Every structure is written in structure tokens, then in C-alpha cells.
XYZ file of C-alpha atoms in Angstrom:
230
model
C 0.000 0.000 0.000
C 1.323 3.844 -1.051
C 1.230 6.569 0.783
C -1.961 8.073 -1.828
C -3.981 4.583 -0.988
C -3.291 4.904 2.507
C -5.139 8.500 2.555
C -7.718 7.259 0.667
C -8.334 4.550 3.643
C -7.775 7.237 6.106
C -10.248 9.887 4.259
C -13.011 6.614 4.719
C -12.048 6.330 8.713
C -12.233 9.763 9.264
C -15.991 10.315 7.363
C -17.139 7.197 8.535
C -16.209 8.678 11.935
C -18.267 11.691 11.485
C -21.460 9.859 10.762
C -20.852 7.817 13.533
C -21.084 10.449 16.182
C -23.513 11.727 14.993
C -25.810 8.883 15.820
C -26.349 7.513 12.250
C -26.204 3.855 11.605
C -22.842 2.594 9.638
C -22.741 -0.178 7.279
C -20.519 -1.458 4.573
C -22.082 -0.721 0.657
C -23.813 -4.302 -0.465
C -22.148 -4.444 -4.002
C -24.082 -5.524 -6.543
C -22.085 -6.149 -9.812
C -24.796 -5.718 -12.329
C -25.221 -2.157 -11.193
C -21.668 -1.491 -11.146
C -21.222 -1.980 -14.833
C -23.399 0.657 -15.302
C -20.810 3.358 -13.696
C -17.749 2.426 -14.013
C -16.087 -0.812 -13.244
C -14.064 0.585 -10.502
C -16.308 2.454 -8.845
C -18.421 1.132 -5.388
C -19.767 3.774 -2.418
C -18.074 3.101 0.805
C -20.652 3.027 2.999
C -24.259 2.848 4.001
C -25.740 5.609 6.359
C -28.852 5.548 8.086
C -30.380 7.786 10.965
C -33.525 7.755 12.452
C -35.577 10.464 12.942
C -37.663 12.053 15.869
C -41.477 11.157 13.879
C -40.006 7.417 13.326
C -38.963 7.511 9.904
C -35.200 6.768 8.380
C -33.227 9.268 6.758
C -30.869 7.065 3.954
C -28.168 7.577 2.264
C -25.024 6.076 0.387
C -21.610 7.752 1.058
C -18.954 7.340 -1.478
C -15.191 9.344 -0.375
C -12.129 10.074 -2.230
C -8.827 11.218 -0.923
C -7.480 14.147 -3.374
C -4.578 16.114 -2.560
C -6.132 18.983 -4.754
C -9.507 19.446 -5.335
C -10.094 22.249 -7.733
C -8.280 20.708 -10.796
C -9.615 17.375 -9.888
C -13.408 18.775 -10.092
C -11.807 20.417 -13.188
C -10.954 17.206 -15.075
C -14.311 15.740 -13.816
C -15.897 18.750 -15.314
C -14.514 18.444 -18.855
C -15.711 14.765 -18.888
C -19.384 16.110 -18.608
C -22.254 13.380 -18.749
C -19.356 11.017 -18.865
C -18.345 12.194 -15.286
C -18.465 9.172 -12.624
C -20.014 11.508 -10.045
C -23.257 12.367 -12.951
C -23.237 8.509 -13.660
C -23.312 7.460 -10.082
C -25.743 10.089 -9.087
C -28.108 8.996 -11.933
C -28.233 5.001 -10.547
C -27.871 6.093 -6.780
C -30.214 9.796 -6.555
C -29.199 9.007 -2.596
C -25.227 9.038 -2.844
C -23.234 11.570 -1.191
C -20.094 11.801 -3.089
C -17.660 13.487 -0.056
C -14.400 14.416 -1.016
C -11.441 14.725 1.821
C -8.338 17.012 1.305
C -5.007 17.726 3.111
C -4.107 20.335 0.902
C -7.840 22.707 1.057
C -8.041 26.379 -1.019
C -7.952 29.011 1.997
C -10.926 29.307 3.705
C -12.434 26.144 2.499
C -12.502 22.838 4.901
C -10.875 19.527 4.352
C -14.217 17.548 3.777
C -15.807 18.728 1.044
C -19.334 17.473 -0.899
C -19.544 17.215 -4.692
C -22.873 19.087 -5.772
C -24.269 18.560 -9.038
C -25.825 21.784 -11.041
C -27.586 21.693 -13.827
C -27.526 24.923 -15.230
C -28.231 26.247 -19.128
C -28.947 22.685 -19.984
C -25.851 21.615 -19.078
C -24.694 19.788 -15.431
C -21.492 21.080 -13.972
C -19.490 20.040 -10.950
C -18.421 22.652 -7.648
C -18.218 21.747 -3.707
C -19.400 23.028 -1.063
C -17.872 22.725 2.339
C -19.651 19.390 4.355
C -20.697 21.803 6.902
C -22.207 24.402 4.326
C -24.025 21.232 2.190
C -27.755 21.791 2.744
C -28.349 17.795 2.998
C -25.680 17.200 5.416
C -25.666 20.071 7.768
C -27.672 18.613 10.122
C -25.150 15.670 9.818
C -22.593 18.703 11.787
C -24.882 19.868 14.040
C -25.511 16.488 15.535
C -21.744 16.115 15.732
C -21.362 19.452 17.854
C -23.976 19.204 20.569
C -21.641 17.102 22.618
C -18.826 19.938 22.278
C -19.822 22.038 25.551
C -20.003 18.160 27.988
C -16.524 17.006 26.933
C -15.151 20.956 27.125
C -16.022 21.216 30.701
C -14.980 17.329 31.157
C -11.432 18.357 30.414
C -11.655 20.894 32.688
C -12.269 19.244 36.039
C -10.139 15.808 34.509
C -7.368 17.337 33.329
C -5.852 17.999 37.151
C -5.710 14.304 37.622
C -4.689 12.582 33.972
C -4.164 9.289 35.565
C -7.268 8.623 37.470
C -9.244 9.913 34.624
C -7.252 8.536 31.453
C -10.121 6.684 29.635
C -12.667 9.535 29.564
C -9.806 11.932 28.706
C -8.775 10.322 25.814
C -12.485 9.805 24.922
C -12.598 14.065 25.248
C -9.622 14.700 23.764
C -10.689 12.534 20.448
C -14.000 14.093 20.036
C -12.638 17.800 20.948
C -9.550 17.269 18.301
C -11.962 16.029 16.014
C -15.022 18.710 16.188
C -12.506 21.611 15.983
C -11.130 19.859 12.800
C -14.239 19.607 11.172
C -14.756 23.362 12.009
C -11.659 24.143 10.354
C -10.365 25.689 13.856
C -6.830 23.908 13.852
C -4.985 25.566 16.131
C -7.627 24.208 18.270
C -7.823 20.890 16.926
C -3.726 20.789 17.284
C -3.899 21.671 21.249
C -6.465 18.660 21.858
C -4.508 16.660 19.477
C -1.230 16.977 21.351
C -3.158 16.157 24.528
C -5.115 13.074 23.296
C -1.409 11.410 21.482
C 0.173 12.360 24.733
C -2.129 9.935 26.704
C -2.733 7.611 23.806
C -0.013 7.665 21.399
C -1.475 4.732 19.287
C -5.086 6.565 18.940
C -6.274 5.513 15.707
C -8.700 8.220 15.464
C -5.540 10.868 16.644
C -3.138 9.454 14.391
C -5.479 9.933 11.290
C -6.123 13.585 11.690
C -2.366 14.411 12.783
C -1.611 12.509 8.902
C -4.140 14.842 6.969
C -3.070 17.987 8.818
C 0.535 17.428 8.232
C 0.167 18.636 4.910
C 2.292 15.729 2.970
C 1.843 15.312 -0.792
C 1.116 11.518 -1.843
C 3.389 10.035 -4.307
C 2.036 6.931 -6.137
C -0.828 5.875 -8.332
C -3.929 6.628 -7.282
C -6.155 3.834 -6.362
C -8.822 2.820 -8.559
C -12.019 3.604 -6.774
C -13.580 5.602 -9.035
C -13.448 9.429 -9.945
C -10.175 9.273 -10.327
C -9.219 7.639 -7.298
């Protein structure tokens, strides 16, 4: 495995993550081959998500990500194949999919998890992305995610005195505080808790992950075939 496949695994984790916390149900895509052939070959959504509402009913969706360490000339190239785009195809067979797209390398200002939208505009559909926060469909996705930010704030407060005693639910803070202020594109933030949570858990999975996408390394490598591009 490169170091561009290994991001693409780690772009997955980190997404898969996010939907996780915020309460939806997690589930590996069921691939079925016959509709495969009708995208591309090497093309398959990661993941099932599925949350259930207040009123009883299921809000569900299919998640597809792709590690890019650039994604303006990526959507650019993705543009220029028009209908022939895998994000148009996919979206035609799967009107559900959220096509997610996860960056170490973002345009100022923008965040690191980004969602492809699909316009259709003077009869013709183009390609842009909007920040996963800022996507109409998925910002209650990030709301969900925060409401636990003020508990685990004040947890590390009283805890932090006594790092020893209260390891387990400090490293359980410190993920989730690293993590939120990530996603909110604070990182001087998500560095502090960061440098806290590897301190106490050096092997943190979830730690380790977000200290490789904010280091800011290039990939070298082909990219994997996943589809669009990846």
C-alpha cells in the first residue's frame, strides 16, 4: 500500500467517523455487480448511512469518499468529462449518494471535507463543492456532531488535574474535541487537543489519522482505482 492509498483509507475512517457520532447507523455498501457496470467498473460507495428520525422515519443515504490532494483541478478534469463524469453517472443510478471528497491540501478558507454538488444549469450539469458543513443535505449531519462539544469541554476541565485517574474519559474528550474543531476548520484548536489526546494515547487511531491529513504531505504513487479518479 502507497502513501496516496493509505489516505484514501484514512479519508473513509475519518468520514465514517463523522457519521458515527452523529448517531447515524454505519454499514458497509452491499455491491451488486450488475449495477456497477453501469458506472464504471471501478467504482463502489463506501458506505451505508442511516439515521432515524424524531417522527419514526429513516433518513438514507449512500456515502462514497475520495482522498485528493487537490480538489479544484480534480473537479476540473471531472468537469470536462461532462455526462461522462463518474459523479453524474453514479448520481443517476444512486439519486441518494453523497459523493464526499477529503483534502489535506484545502483552497484558503475552504474545509478539508468537502461534498460534490451537481448543477444543472443552461442545460448543461457542472461540478463545484461546497464545504460538508455548508451542504444543505448534510448540515444537520454537523450539528448532531457538535452538541456534545460544551459536555466534553467542561470534562477536560475538572479531569485534566488528575490525567491518571481519569485517562479513559480523557482520551475519549480529547478525540471528540480534536476532532469537532477539525471539522470546524479551527486547527490551532484541533492541534492543542490533538497533542493532549497522542500524549495519553499515542497509538489513537482516530488521533493518528487527523495528525496525517493535517501534516500537509503530498502523496506520491498511483492513485487507487475507486472511481473518480481515485
Amino acid at each position: 500500500m502507497d502513501l496516496y492509498e493509505a489516505k484514501d483509507r484514512i479519508a473513509v475512517a475519518l468520514v465514517e467517523s463523522i457519521f458515527r457520532r452523529a448517531r447515524y447507523r454505519v454499514r458497509p455498501f452491499q455491491v451488486d455487480p450488475a449495477m456497477l457496470r453501469f458506472v464504471r467498473e471501478d467504482f463502489t460507495p463506501d458506505f451505508q448511512a442511516t439515521l432515524d428520525g424524531e417522527d419514526g422515519t429513516e433518513r438514507e443515504f449512500l456515502v462514497d469518499v475520495t482522498y485528493r490532494p487537490f480538489v479544484e483541478p480534480f473537479i476540473a478534469l471531472e468537469n470536462q468529462r461532462r455526462d461522462s463524469s463518474v459523479f453524474v453517472l453514479a448520481r443517476r443510478h444512486w439519486p441518494a449518494l453523497r459523493s464526499i471528497l477529503v483534502t489535506d491540501h484545502p483552497d484558503r478558507g475552504r474545509s478539508c471535507f468537502q461534498t460534490v454538488v451537481v448543477d444543472f444549469t443552461a442545460g448543461e450539469r457542472r461540478l463545484r463543492t461546497v464545504d460538508l458543513a455548508a451542504a444543505p443535505e448534510d448540515t444537520t449531519l454537523i450539528e448532531k456532531y457538535g452538541v456534545a462539544q460544551p459536555f466534553f469541554s467542561r470534562y477536560v476541565e475538572l479531569a485534566a488535574g488528575d490525567p491518571v485517574k481519569n485517562k479513559k474519559d480523557l482520551v475519549t474528550s480529547y478525540e471528540y474535541l480534536s476532532f469537532y474543531h477539525f471539522l470546524k476548520k479551527q486547527d490551532n484548536q484541533a492541534k492543542e487537543y490533538l497533542s493532549k489526546l497522542l500524549e495519553l494515547a499515542p497509538d489513537n487511531p482516530t488521533g493518528l489519522e487527523i495528525q496525517k491529513i493535517l501534516s500537509g504531505e503530498t502523496p506520491t504513487g498511483t492513485p487507487p482505482k475507486k472511481g473518480g479518479g481515485k
